[in-house]
Amino acid sequence: MVTEELVFVNFWSSPFGCRVKIALEEKGIPYEYKEEDLFNKSPLLSTINPVYNKVPVLVHNGKSICESLNIVEYIDEVWSDRSTSFLPSDPYERSQARFWADFIDKELYEASKKIYRCKGEEQESGKKDVLRILKLIEGELGNKPFIGGDNLGIEEECPILVSWAKRCSQKESVAKSLVDPIKIYDFILYLNNYLTK
């Protein structure tokens, strides 16, 4: 069992950081949490992530691991003796899990930004893109219980995906890691006003 220094550096509303926190909680790994102010970045952040200068970052025995998907795989490999693996053992299934996680990071995140950063036609385009992406993910999820905004009509449009999200949120590791949606909503409003000044 690995019992070494582990520091998780994050910003409270980061969905990517939430992914890492869920992994740490799911494995039951003790860690120190350091909050980073993304509007006033500390010198620590540029030291532990000099390439991107962003969160999340996991520092394990003084060595930095960056990018959430990479961090989750690292956690899974280093603490392989705990819980079950996050990724399937079959190479093809593992490649598919990685593909969909990467797809969500690239496609869903970018489309979502249009909803809260834009107005008018571009915002409507973002809503359509998000719905299209969610339907693709739902199609991949099918009847599987896990993959390794009401105003968008998500539950009506994507009932399987919403059911999956509800099952995930019932896991203690996920419930402990999620940020209050009202707090996120307020932050997005603040961020939108900040970016449009």
JSON list of C-alpha atoms in Angstrom, two decimals:
[
{"chain": "A", "resi": 1, "resn": "MET", "atom": "CA", "xyz": [0.00, 0.00, 0.00]},
{"chain": "A", "resi": 2, "resn": "VAL", "atom": "CA", "xyz": [1.32, 3.44, -0.95]},
{"chain": "A", "resi": 3, "resn": "THR", "atom": "CA", "xyz": [1.29, 5.94, 1.93]},
{"chain": "A", "resi": 4, "resn": "GLU", "atom": "CA", "xyz": [3.23, 8.90, 0.69]},
{"chain": "A", "resi": 5, "resn": "GLU", "atom": "CA", "xyz": [2.83, 12.65, 0.36]},
{"chain": "A", "resi": 6, "resn": "LEU", "atom": "CA", "xyz": [-0.09, 13.46, -1.93]},
{"chain": "A", "resi": 7, "resn": "VAL", "atom": "CA", "xyz": [-1.29, 17.00, -2.68]},
{"chain": "A", "resi": 8, "resn": "PHE", "atom": "CA", "xyz": [-4.29, 17.74, -4.88]},
{"chain": "A", "resi": 9, "resn": "VAL", "atom": "CA", "xyz": [-4.26, 21.30, -6.29]},
{"chain": "A", "resi": 10, "resn": "ASN", "atom": "CA", "xyz": [-7.57, 22.42, -7.76]},
{"chain": "A", "resi": 11, "resn": "PHE", "atom": "CA", "xyz": [-10.10, 25.20, -8.21]},
{"chain": "A", "resi": 12, "resn": "TRP", "atom": "CA", "xyz": [-13.39, 24.46, -6.46]},
{"chain": "A", "resi": 13, "resn": "SER", "atom": "CA", "xyz": [-15.62, 24.59, -9.56]},
{"chain": "A", "resi": 14, "resn": "SER", "atom": "CA", "xyz": [-13.38, 22.69, -11.98]},
{"chain": "A", "resi": 15, "resn": "PRO", "atom": "CA", "xyz": [-15.25, 19.76, -13.53]},
{"chain": "A", "resi": 16, "resn": "PHE", "atom": "CA", "xyz": [-11.86, 18.28, -14.39]},
{"chain": "A", "resi": 17, "resn": "GLY", "atom": "CA", "xyz": [-10.79, 18.56, -10.77]},
{"chain": "A", "resi": 18, "resn": "CYS", "atom": "CA", "xyz": [-14.07, 16.94, -9.74]},
{"chain": "A", "resi": 19, "resn": "ARG", "atom": "CA", "xyz": [-13.08, 13.92, -11.83]},
{"chain": "A", "resi": 20, "resn": "VAL", "atom": "CA", "xyz": [-9.80, 13.64, -9.89]},
{"chain": "A", "resi": 21, "resn": "LYS", "atom": "CA", "xyz": [-11.50, 14.10, -6.53]},
{"chain": "A", "resi": 22, "resn": "ILE", "atom": "CA", "xyz": [-13.96, 11.32, -7.35]},
{"chain": "A", "resi": 23, "resn": "ALA", "atom": "CA", "xyz": [-11.04, 9.01, -8.22]},
{"chain": "A", "resi": 24, "resn": "LEU", "atom": "CA", "xyz": [-9.24, 9.80, -4.95]},
{"chain": "A", "resi": 25, "resn": "GLU", "atom": "CA", "xyz": [-12.42, 9.32, -2.93]},
{"chain": "A", "resi": 26, "resn": "GLU", "atom": "CA", "xyz": [-13.36, 6.13, -4.77]},
{"chain": "A", "resi": 27, "resn": "LYS", "atom": "CA", "xyz": [-9.96, 4.63, -3.96]},
{"chain": "A", "resi": 28, "resn": "GLY", "atom": "CA", "xyz": [-10.07, 5.97, -0.39]},
{"chain": "A", "resi": 29, "resn": "ILE", "atom": "CA", "xyz": [-6.71, 7.70, -0.72]},
{"chain": "A", "resi": 30, "resn": "PRO", "atom": "CA", "xyz": [-5.85, 10.36, 1.88]},
{"chain": "A", "resi": 31, "resn": "TYR", "atom": "CA", "xyz": [-4.57, 13.60, 0.36]},
{"chain": "A", "resi": 32, "resn": "GLU", "atom": "CA", "xyz": [-3.95, 17.23, 1.17]},
{"chain": "A", "resi": 33, "resn": "TYR", "atom": "CA", "xyz": [-6.15, 19.68, -0.74]},
{"chain": "A", "resi": 34, "resn": "LYS", "atom": "CA", "xyz": [-4.85, 23.06, -1.91]},
{"chain": "A", "resi": 35, "resn": "GLU", "atom": "CA", "xyz": [-7.27, 25.54, -3.45]},
{"chain": "A", "resi": 36, "resn": "GLU", "atom": "CA", "xyz": [-5.88, 27.58, -6.35]},
{"chain": "A", "resi": 37, "resn": "ASP", "atom": "CA", "xyz": [-7.29, 31.01, -7.23]},
{"chain": "A", "resi": 38, "resn": "LEU", "atom": "CA", "xyz": [-7.48, 30.96, -11.03]},
{"chain": "A", "resi": 39, "resn": "PHE", "atom": "CA", "xyz": [-7.99, 34.74, -11.15]},
{"chain": "A", "resi": 40, "resn": "ASN", "atom": "CA", "xyz": [-4.81, 35.31, -9.18]},
{"chain": "A", "resi": 41, "resn": "LYS", "atom": "CA", "xyz": [-2.63, 32.25, -9.84]},
{"chain": "A", "resi": 42, "resn": "SER", "atom": "CA", "xyz": [-0.01, 31.41, -7.27]},
{"chain": "A", "resi": 43, "resn": "PRO", "atom": "CA", "xyz": [3.68, 30.85, -8.05]},
{"chain": "A", "resi": 44, "resn": "LEU", "atom": "CA", "xyz": [3.09, 27.24, -6.95]},
{"chain": "A", "resi": 45, "resn": "LEU", "atom": "CA", "xyz": [0.88, 26.56, -9.97]},
{"chain": "A", "resi": 46, "resn": "SER", "atom": "CA", "xyz": [3.50, 27.66, -12.49]},
{"chain": "A", "resi": 47, "resn": "THR", "atom": "CA", "xyz": [6.02, 25.50, -10.64]},
{"chain": "A", "resi": 48, "resn": "ILE", "atom": "CA", "xyz": [3.93, 22.33, -10.58]},
{"chain": "A", "resi": 49, "resn": "ASN", "atom": "CA", "xyz": [2.36, 22.81, -14.03]},
{"chain": "A", "resi": 50, "resn": "PRO", "atom": "CA", "xyz": [4.76, 25.01, -16.02]},
{"chain": "A", "resi": 51, "resn": "VAL", "atom": "CA", "xyz": [3.42, 23.86, -19.41]},
{"chain": "A", "resi": 52, "resn": "TYR", "atom": "CA", "xyz": [-0.27, 24.77, -19.00]},
{"chain": "A", "resi": 53, "resn": "ASN", "atom": "CA", "xyz": [-0.32, 26.65, -15.67]},
{"chain": "A", "resi": 54, "resn": "LYS", "atom": "CA", "xyz": [-3.77, 25.25, -14.87]},
{"chain": "A", "resi": 55, "resn": "VAL", "atom": "CA", "xyz": [-5.53, 22.85, -12.52]},
{"chain": "A", "resi": 56, "resn": "PRO", "atom": "CA", "xyz": [-6.01, 20.10, -11.57]},
{"chain": "A", "resi": 57, "resn": "VAL", "atom": "CA", "xyz": [-2.55, 18.93, -10.55]},
{"chain": "A", "resi": 58, "resn": "LEU", "atom": "CA", "xyz": [-1.71, 15.99, -8.35]},
{"chain": "A", "resi": 59, "resn": "VAL", "atom": "CA", "xyz": [1.67, 16.18, -6.61]},
{"chain": "A", "resi": 60, "resn": "HIS", "atom": "CA", "xyz": [2.87, 12.76, -5.49]},
{"chain": "A", "resi": 61, "resn": "ASN", "atom": "CA", "xyz": [6.11, 12.75, -3.51]},
{"chain": "A", "resi": 62, "resn": "GLY", "atom": "CA", "xyz": [7.13, 16.05, -5.10]},
{"chain": "A", "resi": 63, "resn": "LYS", "atom": "CA", "xyz": [6.37, 14.94, -8.67]},
{"chain": "A", "resi": 64, "resn": "SER", "atom": "CA", "xyz": [3.56, 16.64, -10.60]},
{"chain": "A", "resi": 65, "resn": "ILE", "atom": "CA", "xyz": [0.94, 14.81, -12.60]},
{"chain": "A", "resi": 66, "resn": "CYS", "atom": "CA", "xyz": [-1.18, 17.10, -14.80]},
{"chain": "A", "resi": 67, "resn": "GLU", "atom": "CA", "xyz": [-4.38, 16.82, -16.86]},
{"chain": "A", "resi": 68, "resn": "SER", "atom": "CA", "xyz": [-7.36, 15.10, -15.24]},
{"chain": "A", "resi": 69, "resn": "LEU", "atom": "CA", "xyz": [-7.57, 11.98, -17.41]},
{"chain": "A", "resi": 70, "resn": "ASN", "atom": "CA", "xyz": [-3.85, 11.40, -16.99]},
{"chain": "A", "resi": 71, "resn": "ILE", "atom": "CA", "xyz": [-4.17, 11.90, -13.22]},
{"chain": "A", "resi": 72, "resn": "VAL", "atom": "CA", "xyz": [-7.06, 9.42, -12.94]},
{"chain": "A", "resi": 73, "resn": "GLU", "atom": "CA", "xyz": [-5.08, 6.78, -14.84]},
{"chain": "A", "resi": 74, "resn": "TYR", "atom": "CA", "xyz": [-2.08, 7.47, -12.61]},
{"chain": "A", "resi": 75, "resn": "ILE", "atom": "CA", "xyz": [-4.20, 7.05, -9.47]},
{"chain": "A", "resi": 76, "resn": "ASP", "atom": "CA", "xyz": [-5.61, 3.81, -10.87]},
{"chain": "A", "resi": 77, "resn": "GLU", "atom": "CA", "xyz": [-2.15, 2.40, -11.61]},
{"chain": "A", "resi": 78, "resn": "VAL", "atom": "CA", "xyz": [-0.36, 3.50, -8.43]},
{"chain": "A", "resi": 79, "resn": "TRP", "atom": "CA", "xyz": [-3.16, 2.41, -6.10]},
{"chain": "A", "resi": 80, "resn": "SER", "atom": "CA", "xyz": [-4.17, -0.67, -8.08]},
{"chain": "A", "resi": 81, "resn": "ASP", "atom": "CA", "xyz": [-4.53, -2.64, -4.84]},
{"chain": "A", "resi": 82, "resn": "ARG", "atom": "CA", "xyz": [-7.55, -0.55, -3.81]},
{"chain": "A", "resi": 83, "resn": "SER", "atom": "CA", "xyz": [-11.08, -0.97, -5.06]},
{"chain": "A", "resi": 84, "resn": "THR", "atom": "CA", "xyz": [-11.65, -1.91, -8.66]},
{"chain": "A", "resi": 85, "resn": "SER", "atom": "CA", "xyz": [-9.92, -0.46, -11.67]},
{"chain": "A", "resi": 86, "resn": "PHE", "atom": "CA", "xyz": [-11.43, 2.62, -13.30]},
{"chain": "A", "resi": 87, "resn": "LEU", "atom": "CA", "xyz": [-10.68, 1.28, -16.76]},
{"chain": "A", "resi": 88, "resn": "PRO", "atom": "CA", "xyz": [-11.67, -2.09, -18.23]},
{"chain": "A", "resi": 89, "resn": "SER", "atom": "CA", "xyz": [-8.95, -4.76, -18.40]},
{"chain": "A", "resi": 90, "resn": "ASP", "atom": "CA", "xyz": [-9.72, -5.55, -22.06]},
{"chain": "A", "resi": 91, "resn": "PRO", "atom": "CA", "xyz": [-7.50, -3.34, -24.30]},
{"chain": "A", "resi": 92, "resn": "TYR", "atom": "CA", "xyz": [-10.30, -2.55, -26.77]},
{"chain": "A", "resi": 93, "resn": "GLU", "atom": "CA", "xyz": [-12.80, -1.65, -24.04]},
{"chain": "A", "resi": 94, "resn": "ARG", "atom": "CA", "xyz": [-10.10, 0.43, -22.31]},
{"chain": "A", "resi": 95, "resn": "SER", "atom": "CA", "xyz": [-9.43, 2.30, -25.57]},
{"chain": "A", "resi": 96, "resn": "GLN", "atom": "CA", "xyz": [-13.15, 3.02, -25.91]},
{"chain": "A", "resi": 97, "resn": "ALA", "atom": "CA", "xyz": [-13.40, 4.36, -22.35]},
{"chain": "A", "resi": 98, "resn": "ARG", "atom": "CA", "xyz": [-10.42, 6.66, -23.06]},
{"chain": "A", "resi": 99, "resn": "PHE", "atom": "CA", "xyz": [-11.94, 7.77, -26.35]},
{"chain": "A", "resi": 100, "resn": "TRP", "atom": "CA", "xyz": [-15.26, 8.78, -24.77]},
{"chain": "A", "resi": 101, "resn": "ALA", "atom": "CA", "xyz": [-13.59, 10.56, -21.86]},
{"chain": "A", "resi": 102, "resn": "ASP", "atom": "CA", "xyz": [-11.46, 12.52, -24.33]},
{"chain": "A", "resi": 103, "resn": "PHE", "atom": "CA", "xyz": [-14.52, 13.20, -26.51]},
{"chain": "A", "resi": 104, "resn": "ILE", "atom": "CA", "xyz": [-16.41, 14.62, -23.53]},
{"chain": "A", "resi": 105, "resn": "ASP", "atom": "CA", "xyz": [-13.44, 16.82, -22.60]},
{"chain": "A", "resi": 106, "resn": "LYS", "atom": "CA", "xyz": [-13.02, 18.22, -26.09]},
{"chain": "A", "resi": 107, "resn": "GLU", "atom": "CA", "xyz": [-16.55, 18.36, -27.47]},
{"chain": "A", "resi": 108, "resn": "LEU", "atom": "CA", "xyz": [-18.93, 18.75, -24.53]},
{"chain": "A", "resi": 109, "resn": "TYR", "atom": "CA", "xyz": [-16.84, 21.28, -22.64]},
{"chain": "A", "resi": 110, "resn": "GLU", "atom": "CA", "xyz": [-16.38, 23.51, -25.69]},
{"chain": "A", "resi": 111, "resn": "ALA", "atom": "CA", "xyz": [-20.06, 23.33, -26.66]},
{"chain": "A", "resi": 112, "resn": "SER", "atom": "CA", "xyz": [-21.11, 24.08, -23.07]},
{"chain": "A", "resi": 113, "resn": "LYS", "atom": "CA", "xyz": [-19.02, 27.24, -23.01]},
{"chain": "A", "resi": 114, "resn": "LYS", "atom": "CA", "xyz": [-21.20, 28.67, -25.80]},
{"chain": "A", "resi": 115, "resn": "ILE", "atom": "CA", "xyz": [-24.25, 28.36, -23.54]},
{"chain": "A", "resi": 116, "resn": "TYR", "atom": "CA", "xyz": [-22.89, 30.46, -20.71]},
{"chain": "A", "resi": 117, "resn": "ARG", "atom": "CA", "xyz": [-20.49, 32.74, -22.59]},
{"chain": "A", "resi": 118, "resn": "CYS", "atom": "CA", "xyz": [-22.53, 33.63, -25.66]},
{"chain": "A", "resi": 119, "resn": "LYS", "atom": "CA", "xyz": [-25.92, 35.07, -26.49]},
{"chain": "A", "resi": 120, "resn": "GLY", "atom": "CA", "xyz": [-28.46, 34.80, -29.27]},
{"chain": "A", "resi": 121, "resn": "GLU", "atom": "CA", "xyz": [-27.82, 32.44, -32.17]},
{"chain": "A", "resi": 122, "resn": "GLU", "atom": "CA", "xyz": [-24.43, 31.31, -30.92]},
{"chain": "A", "resi": 123, "resn": "GLN", "atom": "CA", "xyz": [-25.92, 30.36, -27.54]},
{"chain": "A", "resi": 124, "resn": "GLU", "atom": "CA", "xyz": [-28.74, 28.45, -29.29]},
{"chain": "A", "resi": 125, "resn": "SER", "atom": "CA", "xyz": [-26.13, 26.70, -31.43]},
{"chain": "A", "resi": 126, "resn": "GLY", "atom": "CA", "xyz": [-24.32, 25.71, -28.23]},
{"chain": "A", "resi": 127, "resn": "LYS", "atom": "CA", "xyz": [-27.52, 24.25, -26.78]},
{"chain": "A", "resi": 128, "resn": "LYS", "atom": "CA", "xyz": [-28.06, 22.18, -29.94]},
{"chain": "A", "resi": 129, "resn": "ASP", "atom": "CA", "xyz": [-24.43, 21.01, -29.89]},
{"chain": "A", "resi": 130, "resn": "VAL", "atom": "CA", "xyz": [-24.67, 19.98, -26.23]},
{"chain": "A", "resi": 131, "resn": "LEU", "atom": "CA", "xyz": [-27.86, 18.03, -26.89]},
{"chain": "A", "resi": 132, "resn": "ARG", "atom": "CA", "xyz": [-26.31, 16.33, -29.94]},
{"chain": "A", "resi": 133, "resn": "ILE", "atom": "CA", "xyz": [-23.23, 15.34, -27.91]},
{"chain": "A", "resi": 134, "resn": "LEU", "atom": "CA", "xyz": [-25.32, 14.06, -25.00]},
{"chain": "A", "resi": 135, "resn": "LYS", "atom": "CA", "xyz": [-27.36, 11.91, -27.39]},
{"chain": "A", "resi": 136, "resn": "LEU", "atom": "CA", "xyz": [-24.14, 10.45, -28.83]},
{"chain": "A", "resi": 137, "resn": "ILE", "atom": "CA", "xyz": [-22.91, 9.64, -25.32]},
{"chain": "A", "resi": 138, "resn": "GLU", "atom": "CA", "xyz": [-26.29, 8.16, -24.42]},
{"chain": "A", "resi": 139, "resn": "GLY", "atom": "CA", "xyz": [-26.13, 5.94, -27.50]},
{"chain": "A", "resi": 140, "resn": "GLU", "atom": "CA", "xyz": [-22.75, 4.67, -26.37]},
{"chain": "A", "resi": 141, "resn": "LEU", "atom": "CA", "xyz": [-23.99, 4.10, -22.82]},
{"chain": "A", "resi": 142, "resn": "GLY", "atom": "CA", "xyz": [-26.94, 2.01, -24.02]},
{"chain": "A", "resi": 143, "resn": "ASN", "atom": "CA", "xyz": [-28.04, -0.35, -21.26]},
{"chain": "A", "resi": 144, "resn": "LYS", "atom": "CA", "xyz": [-24.67, -0.38, -19.45]},
{"chain": "A", "resi": 145, "resn": "PRO", "atom": "CA", "xyz": [-24.88, 1.04, -15.91]},
{"chain": "A", "resi": 146, "resn": "PHE", "atom": "CA", "xyz": [-21.60, 3.02, -16.24]},
{"chain": "A", "resi": 147, "resn": "ILE", "atom": "CA", "xyz": [-19.11, 4.13, -18.86]},
{"chain": "A", "resi": 148, "resn": "GLY", "atom": "CA", "xyz": [-15.36, 2.86, -17.78]},
{"chain": "A", "resi": 149, "resn": "GLY", "atom": "CA", "xyz": [-30.01, 21.70, -17.12]},
{"chain": "A", "resi": 150, "resn": "ASP", "atom": "CA", "xyz": [-33.68, 21.19, -17.36]},
{"chain": "A", "resi": 151, "resn": "ASN", "atom": "CA", "xyz": [-34.00, 24.11, -19.76]},
{"chain": "A", "resi": 152, "resn": "LEU", "atom": "CA", "xyz": [-32.23, 21.98, -22.33]},
{"chain": "A", "resi": 153, "resn": "GLY", "atom": "CA", "xyz": [-34.78, 19.21, -21.86]},
{"chain": "A", "resi": 154, "resn": "ILE", "atom": "CA", "xyz": [-32.02, 16.76, -21.07]},
{"chain": "A", "resi": 155, "resn": "GLU", "atom": "CA", "xyz": [-34.09, 14.25, -19.12]},
{"chain": "A", "resi": 156, "resn": "GLU", "atom": "CA", "xyz": [-36.73, 14.01, -21.86]},
{"chain": "A", "resi": 157, "resn": "GLU", "atom": "CA", "xyz": [-34.14, 13.91, -24.63]},
{"chain": "A", "resi": 158, "resn": "CYS", "atom": "CA", "xyz": [-31.56, 11.66, -22.92]},
{"chain": "A", "resi": 159, "resn": "PRO", "atom": "CA", "xyz": [-33.30, 9.52, -20.26]},
{"chain": "A", "resi": 160, "resn": "ILE", "atom": "CA", "xyz": [-30.60, 6.81, -20.23]},
{"chain": "A", "resi": 161, "resn": "LEU", "atom": "CA", "xyz": [-27.82, 9.35, -19.69]},
{"chain": "A", "resi": 162, "resn": "VAL", "atom": "CA", "xyz": [-29.75, 11.10, -16.92]},
{"chain": "A", "resi": 163, "resn": "SER", "atom": "CA", "xyz": [-30.41, 7.75, -15.24]},
{"chain": "A", "resi": 164, "resn": "TRP", "atom": "CA", "xyz": [-26.68, 6.99, -15.42]},
{"chain": "A", "resi": 165, "resn": "ALA", "atom": "CA", "xyz": [-25.85, 10.38, -13.86]},
{"chain": "A", "resi": 166, "resn": "LYS", "atom": "CA", "xyz": [-28.31, 9.70, -11.03]},
{"chain": "A", "resi": 167, "resn": "ARG", "atom": "CA", "xyz": [-26.71, 6.29, -10.37]},
{"chain": "A", "resi": 168, "resn": "CYS", "atom": "CA", "xyz": [-23.28, 7.91, -10.31]},
{"chain": "A", "resi": 169, "resn": "SER", "atom": "CA", "xyz": [-24.40, 10.59, -7.86]},
{"chain": "A", "resi": 170, "resn": "GLN", "atom": "CA", "xyz": [-25.60, 7.88, -5.46]},
{"chain": "A", "resi": 171, "resn": "LYS", "atom": "CA", "xyz": [-22.02, 6.66, -5.03]},
{"chain": "A", "resi": 172, "resn": "GLU", "atom": "CA", "xyz": [-20.49, 8.20, -1.93]},
{"chain": "A", "resi": 173, "resn": "SER", "atom": "CA", "xyz": [-17.26, 9.13, -3.74]},
{"chain": "A", "resi": 174, "resn": "VAL", "atom": "CA", "xyz": [-19.21, 11.12, -6.33]},
{"chain": "A", "resi": 175, "resn": "ALA", "atom": "CA", "xyz": [-21.64, 12.72, -3.87]},
{"chain": "A", "resi": 176, "resn": "LYS", "atom": "CA", "xyz": [-18.71, 13.92, -1.72]},
{"chain": "A", "resi": 177, "resn": "SER", "atom": "CA", "xyz": [-16.95, 15.37, -4.76]},
{"chain": "A", "resi": 178, "resn": "LEU", "atom": "CA", "xyz": [-19.72, 17.29, -6.51]},
{"chain": "A", "resi": 179, "resn": "VAL", "atom": "CA", "xyz": [-20.07, 21.02, -5.95]},
{"chain": "A", "resi": 180, "resn": "ASP", "atom": "CA", "xyz": [-23.49, 22.49, -5.12]},
{"chain": "A", "resi": 181, "resn": "PRO", "atom": "CA", "xyz": [-25.16, 23.22, -8.50]},
{"chain": "A", "resi": 182, "resn": "ILE", "atom": "CA", "xyz": [-26.46, 26.60, -7.26]},
{"chain": "A", "resi": 183, "resn": "LYS", "atom": "CA", "xyz": [-22.92, 27.62, -6.37]},
{"chain": "A", "resi": 184, "resn": "ILE", "atom": "CA", "xyz": [-21.75, 26.57, -9.86]},
{"chain": "A", "resi": 185, "resn": "TYR", "atom": "CA", "xyz": [-24.63, 28.48, -11.48]},
{"chain": "A", "resi": 186, "resn": "ASP", "atom": "CA", "xyz": [-23.77, 31.63, -9.51]},
{"chain": "A", "resi": 187, "resn": "PHE", "atom": "CA", "xyz": [-20.12, 31.25, -10.47]},
{"chain": "A", "resi": 188, "resn": "ILE", "atom": "CA", "xyz": [-20.97, 30.87, -14.17]},
{"chain": "A", "resi": 189, "resn": "LEU", "atom": "CA", "xyz": [-23.05, 34.07, -14.01]},
{"chain": "A", "resi": 190, "resn": "TYR", "atom": "CA", "xyz": [-20.12, 35.84, -12.34]},
{"chain": "A", "resi": 191, "resn": "LEU", "atom": "CA", "xyz": [-17.68, 34.42, -14.92]},
{"chain": "A", "resi": 192, "resn": "ASN", "atom": "CA", "xyz": [-19.93, 35.43, -17.80]},
{"chain": "A", "resi": 193, "resn": "ASN", "atom": "CA", "xyz": [-20.09, 39.02, -16.50]},
{"chain": "A", "resi": 194, "resn": "TYR", "atom": "CA", "xyz": [-16.33, 39.00, -15.88]},
{"chain": "A", "resi": 195, "resn": "LEU", "atom": "CA", "xyz": [-15.53, 37.78, -19.41]},
{"chain": "A", "resi": 196, "resn": "THR", "atom": "CA", "xyz": [-17.89, 40.19, -21.16]},
{"chain": "A", "resi": 197, "resn": "LYS", "atom": "CA", "xyz": [-16.51, 43.33, -19.51]}
]
